[in-house]
XYZ file of C-alpha atoms in Angstrom:
332
model
C -31.740 -2.950 2.544
C -30.106 0.224 3.841
C -26.342 0.629 3.977
C -23.846 3.416 4.591
C -21.322 4.797 2.112
C -18.571 7.425 2.263
C -18.462 10.094 -0.438
C -16.045 12.888 -1.217
C -17.795 16.007 0.100
C -15.240 18.399 -1.410
C -11.752 18.223 -2.832
C -9.103 18.497 -0.105
C -6.597 21.331 -0.195
C -3.394 20.301 1.545
C -3.883 17.801 4.348
C -7.372 16.220 4.126
C -9.812 16.859 6.969
C -12.950 15.097 8.157
C -15.024 17.835 6.478
C -13.818 16.598 3.080
C -15.831 13.380 3.537
C -19.506 12.606 4.101
C -21.153 9.422 5.390
C -24.678 8.832 4.121
C -27.274 6.080 4.094
C -28.477 4.610 0.814
C -31.019 1.971 -0.172
C -29.710 -1.128 -1.942
C -31.921 -3.072 -4.354
C -32.255 -6.822 -4.222
C -29.726 -8.500 -6.514
C -31.108 -9.197 -9.980
C -30.198 -11.907 -12.457
C -26.428 -12.280 -12.622
C -25.913 -10.176 -9.498
C -24.844 -10.700 -5.885
C -25.291 -8.836 -2.623
C -21.996 -8.511 -0.764
C -21.479 -7.324 2.797
C -17.993 -5.910 3.259
C -15.991 -7.254 6.172
C -13.107 -4.784 5.915
C -11.795 -2.089 3.606
C -8.459 -0.570 2.741
C -7.280 3.019 2.801
C -4.118 3.693 0.799
C -1.940 6.737 0.088
C -2.567 6.604 -3.677
C -6.191 7.552 -3.015
C -5.073 11.085 -2.147
C -4.088 11.657 -5.767
C -7.550 10.602 -6.927
C -9.077 13.366 -4.817
C -7.506 15.931 -7.151
C -9.261 16.707 -10.445
C -6.395 15.966 -12.801
C -5.426 13.452 -15.444
C -3.566 10.425 -14.108
C -3.240 6.673 -14.631
C -6.649 6.339 -12.964
C -9.491 8.837 -13.057
C -10.274 11.202 -10.163
C -12.993 10.619 -7.612
C -16.095 12.699 -8.270
C -17.402 15.014 -5.571
C -20.648 13.684 -4.112
C -20.113 10.113 -5.283
C -19.139 7.161 -3.106
C -15.401 6.558 -3.003
C -13.878 3.256 -4.094
C -10.975 1.157 -2.873
C -9.973 -2.339 -1.936
C -12.368 -4.381 0.204
C -12.977 -7.951 1.291
C -16.594 -9.007 1.593
C -18.836 -12.028 1.904
C -21.625 -12.922 -0.524
C -24.932 -12.975 1.363
C -27.362 -13.263 -1.585
C -26.416 -14.673 -4.967
C -27.826 -15.092 -8.430
C -24.400 -16.085 -9.792
C -23.498 -19.784 -9.732
C -19.763 -19.073 -9.495
C -20.253 -16.863 -6.422
C -22.340 -18.848 -3.943
C -23.565 -17.442 -0.671
C -20.785 -17.473 1.900
C -18.006 -16.972 -0.666
C -15.396 -14.365 0.258
C -14.605 -11.900 -2.521
C -12.060 -9.184 -3.106
C -13.396 -6.074 -4.823
C -12.662 -2.433 -5.473
C -15.960 -1.439 -3.840
C -14.767 -0.305 -0.435
C -15.927 2.832 1.391
C -19.363 1.179 1.732
C -20.776 -1.419 4.069
C -22.504 -3.435 1.347
C -23.167 -3.389 -2.385
C -24.994 -5.126 -5.218
C -22.878 -5.998 -8.235
C -22.433 -8.305 -11.151
C -19.571 -10.793 -10.917
C -17.344 -8.483 -12.942
C -14.584 -7.054 -10.777
C -15.171 -9.536 -7.941
C -12.379 -12.013 -7.263
C -13.405 -15.097 -5.252
C -10.886 -15.995 -2.564
C -11.975 -19.573 -1.882
C -10.739 -21.015 1.387
C -8.976 -18.219 3.230
C -5.446 -19.102 4.350
C -5.205 -15.989 6.538
C -7.546 -13.448 8.145
C -9.646 -11.581 5.571
C -7.815 -8.309 6.201
C -4.495 -9.859 5.116
C -5.848 -9.955 1.559
C -5.885 -6.151 1.635
C -2.308 -5.993 2.895
C 0.506 -8.486 2.779
C -1.448 -10.919 0.547
C -3.080 -8.136 -1.461
C -2.152 -5.042 -3.428
C 0.497 -3.653 -1.006
C 2.231 -7.020 -0.749
C 2.235 -7.460 -4.511
C 3.529 -3.900 -4.933
C 6.477 -4.780 -2.713
C 7.048 -8.091 -4.521
C 7.044 -6.844 -8.116
C 8.683 -3.523 -7.260
C 11.651 -5.134 -5.553
C 12.123 -8.316 -7.589
C 11.052 -7.245 -11.099
C 11.432 -3.466 -11.259
C 14.350 -3.404 -8.810
C 15.952 -6.548 -10.273
C 17.155 -7.559 -6.816
C 20.123 -9.914 -6.640
C 20.893 -12.097 -3.645
C 23.280 -10.507 -1.174
C 22.749 -6.887 -2.215
C 22.093 -3.920 0.065
C 18.555 -2.523 0.036
C 17.239 0.722 1.513
C 13.476 1.297 1.764
C 11.770 4.474 2.930
C 8.433 4.355 4.716
C 9.670 0.985 5.925
C 7.072 0.517 8.668
C 4.156 0.846 6.251
C 2.331 -1.919 4.442
C 4.549 -1.868 1.349
C 7.851 -0.947 2.995
C 7.690 -3.619 5.677
C 7.126 -6.299 3.026
C 9.959 -4.943 0.877
C 12.441 -5.168 3.729
C 11.469 -8.691 4.658
C 11.555 -9.993 1.082
C 15.044 -8.525 0.789
C 16.051 -10.237 4.047
C 14.648 -13.555 2.821
C 16.792 -13.120 -0.303
C 19.899 -12.774 1.863
C 20.234 -9.017 1.444
C 21.335 -6.368 3.924
C 18.214 -4.330 4.690
C 17.963 -0.723 5.866
C 14.761 1.185 6.563
C 13.611 4.633 7.585
C 10.498 5.273 9.668
C 8.876 8.099 11.585
C 9.233 7.143 15.258
C 11.453 5.271 17.695
C 8.725 2.633 18.196
C 8.576 1.968 14.465
C 12.369 1.696 14.291
C 12.302 -0.901 17.083
C 9.568 -2.777 15.224
C 11.668 -2.906 12.052
C 14.735 -4.283 13.835
C 13.257 -6.433 16.596
C 10.167 -7.818 14.854
C 10.925 -7.735 11.127
C 14.663 -8.418 11.129
C 15.983 -5.285 9.421
C 19.754 -4.958 9.768
C 19.581 -1.207 10.364
C 16.769 1.300 10.780
C 16.496 4.937 11.772
C 13.998 7.670 12.560
C 14.233 10.165 9.704
C 13.446 12.989 12.157
C 16.726 12.363 13.985
C 19.189 14.058 11.699
C 20.994 14.136 8.388
C 19.411 11.501 6.153
C 22.500 10.756 4.113
C 24.599 10.133 7.211
C 21.941 7.849 8.691
C 21.744 5.824 5.476
C 25.537 5.586 5.268
C 25.698 4.319 8.838
C 23.716 1.284 7.783
C 25.236 0.997 4.303
C 28.860 2.163 4.475
C 29.597 0.508 1.120
C 26.544 2.008 -0.580
C 23.076 0.924 -1.701
C 22.276 -1.382 -4.601
C 18.477 -0.887 -4.513
C 16.539 2.040 -3.054
C 12.801 1.348 -2.882
C 11.259 4.828 -2.795
C 7.926 5.305 -1.035
C 8.567 8.885 0.105
C 10.342 10.967 -2.546
C 11.709 14.433 -1.758
C 14.610 14.550 0.679
C 14.720 10.751 0.959
C 15.269 10.375 -2.779
C 17.944 13.066 -2.795
C 19.826 11.445 0.095
C 19.563 7.965 -1.398
C 20.973 9.141 -4.731
C 24.122 10.231 -2.911
C 24.466 6.756 -1.379
C 23.932 4.563 -4.438
C 26.459 2.099 -5.799
C 27.262 1.940 -9.537
C 24.455 0.369 -11.597
C 22.040 0.748 -8.677
C 18.290 0.604 -9.201
C 15.582 2.843 -7.737
C 11.978 1.582 -8.039
C 9.782 4.673 -7.695
C 6.689 3.416 -5.872
C 5.362 6.549 -4.176
C 6.127 10.047 -2.957
C 3.975 10.395 0.147
C 5.989 13.394 1.359
C 4.476 15.386 -1.523
C 0.886 14.150 -1.717
C -0.571 17.006 0.317
C 1.628 19.772 -1.105
C -0.289 22.853 -2.226
C 2.418 23.992 -4.657
C 4.814 22.140 -6.974
C 7.662 20.508 -5.079
C 11.178 20.767 -6.562
C 12.771 17.487 -7.554
C 16.182 16.283 -6.339
C 18.941 18.702 -7.360
C 21.488 15.875 -7.627
C 19.808 13.764 -10.311
C 22.873 14.088 -12.546
C 24.514 11.482 -10.282
C 22.414 8.882 -12.099
C 24.290 9.504 -15.350
C 27.841 8.729 -14.289
C 26.764 5.994 -11.862
C 24.626 4.249 -14.462
C 21.592 4.258 -12.158
C 18.107 3.174 -13.192
C 15.117 5.099 -11.802
C 11.846 3.462 -12.819
C 8.306 4.262 -11.794
C 5.728 1.493 -11.772
C 2.054 0.734 -11.171
C 1.287 -2.657 -9.681
C -1.703 -3.298 -11.958
C 0.716 -3.573 -14.890
C 2.241 -6.698 -13.338
C -0.749 -9.027 -13.129
C 1.250 -11.613 -15.088
C 3.249 -12.130 -11.871
C 0.229 -12.644 -9.606
C 0.543 -16.425 -9.398
C 4.217 -16.131 -8.453
C 3.364 -13.513 -5.833
C 0.532 -15.551 -4.296
C 2.672 -18.699 -4.172
C 5.742 -17.053 -2.640
C 4.075 -14.605 -0.282
C 1.589 -17.157 1.061
C 4.457 -19.565 1.767
C 6.528 -16.879 3.514
C 3.600 -15.746 5.669
C 2.545 -19.292 6.599
C 6.109 -20.255 7.517
C 6.570 -17.157 9.678
C 9.465 -15.894 7.549
C 7.458 -12.784 6.696
C 5.415 -11.047 9.386
C 2.845 -8.318 9.108
C 1.099 -5.852 11.351
C -2.168 -3.988 10.937
C -3.539 -0.761 12.393
C -7.328 -0.934 12.548
C -10.300 1.384 12.913
C -13.765 -0.016 13.545
C -16.798 1.308 11.667
C -17.283 3.112 8.391
C -17.759 6.378 10.282
C -14.021 6.216 11.064
C -12.892 5.625 7.480
C -11.844 9.236 6.899
C -9.932 9.272 10.198
C -8.056 6.153 9.120
C -7.257 7.664 5.735
C -5.952 10.911 7.231
C -3.857 8.848 9.643
C -1.807 7.568 6.711
C -0.284 11.048 6.397
C 0.278 11.671 10.104
C 2.116 8.437 10.868
C -0.794 6.812 12.691
C -0.253 3.402 11.127
C 2.288 0.670 11.572
C 1.830 -1.809 8.756
C -1.441 -1.861 6.829
C -4.241 0.545 7.723
C -7.565 -1.340 7.801
C -11.141 -0.285 8.515
C -13.267 -3.104 9.904
C -16.877 -2.956 8.689
C -18.411 -6.176 9.989
């Protein structure tokens, strides 16, 4: 069986381009004993993948030039030599960026009866949703009735953060990159206040929505957003450091906030986290998030590209504001 995969053609410098990726056709063997053949239905592209395109030490190893990339995917078993993974079973894997693959059962998570479209398990019911859940509730130690500010609020993680905060009775403020995204946050997702960060002084825009200050700032952007949020925090505030997408394509070191000393006198907590360190909370996440989605309390949106040949375009779109909600590449 022939299938297509996407490899890293060369390491990007600055903003990635289509020339940094290569689509090729490979031959898959028949599954052997203890193996399954999976056809991917959809795959995820996520900002963290940009860091793996740099040859440096990190919490996860870099992608190798010339080898197929990896990332979240939802597929369906079409041939099986594994009793626990019968044909027709939907599985979550880290073997995206390919239309199909042969694998042992290791690393494949059966999904059973799907309670939502398959793509939702890459977004609100998958890694981004769990990132929002553990980052806000565990790392951020959210208390009912607090004021929460989230940057990148129209993305997959940020939109879930804001809605979980709303469900917990909190005042919710978000920044996004366009007027349409701001309307989406307020009209569709129920944010109390949102603003386009291109429109002016960040600190003033935050203060407009949080005149009494912020208790939790969920940071997806870093840079100027983090500096402005520090100036708006309340005593004993918490800042979960989830991402710094404003810096991912920088070609030189980016200076940190010059006002970090505020954290000392204000007793602030800044804490970075990686969602894979919170697997002990997965059952809580699945229970709560599934209930919120099924009840309509928590909504989600996806931006989709069709075909593996558009995977690099979808990935690059993460850094140009092309997505509202989760970016998905449909493969089936």
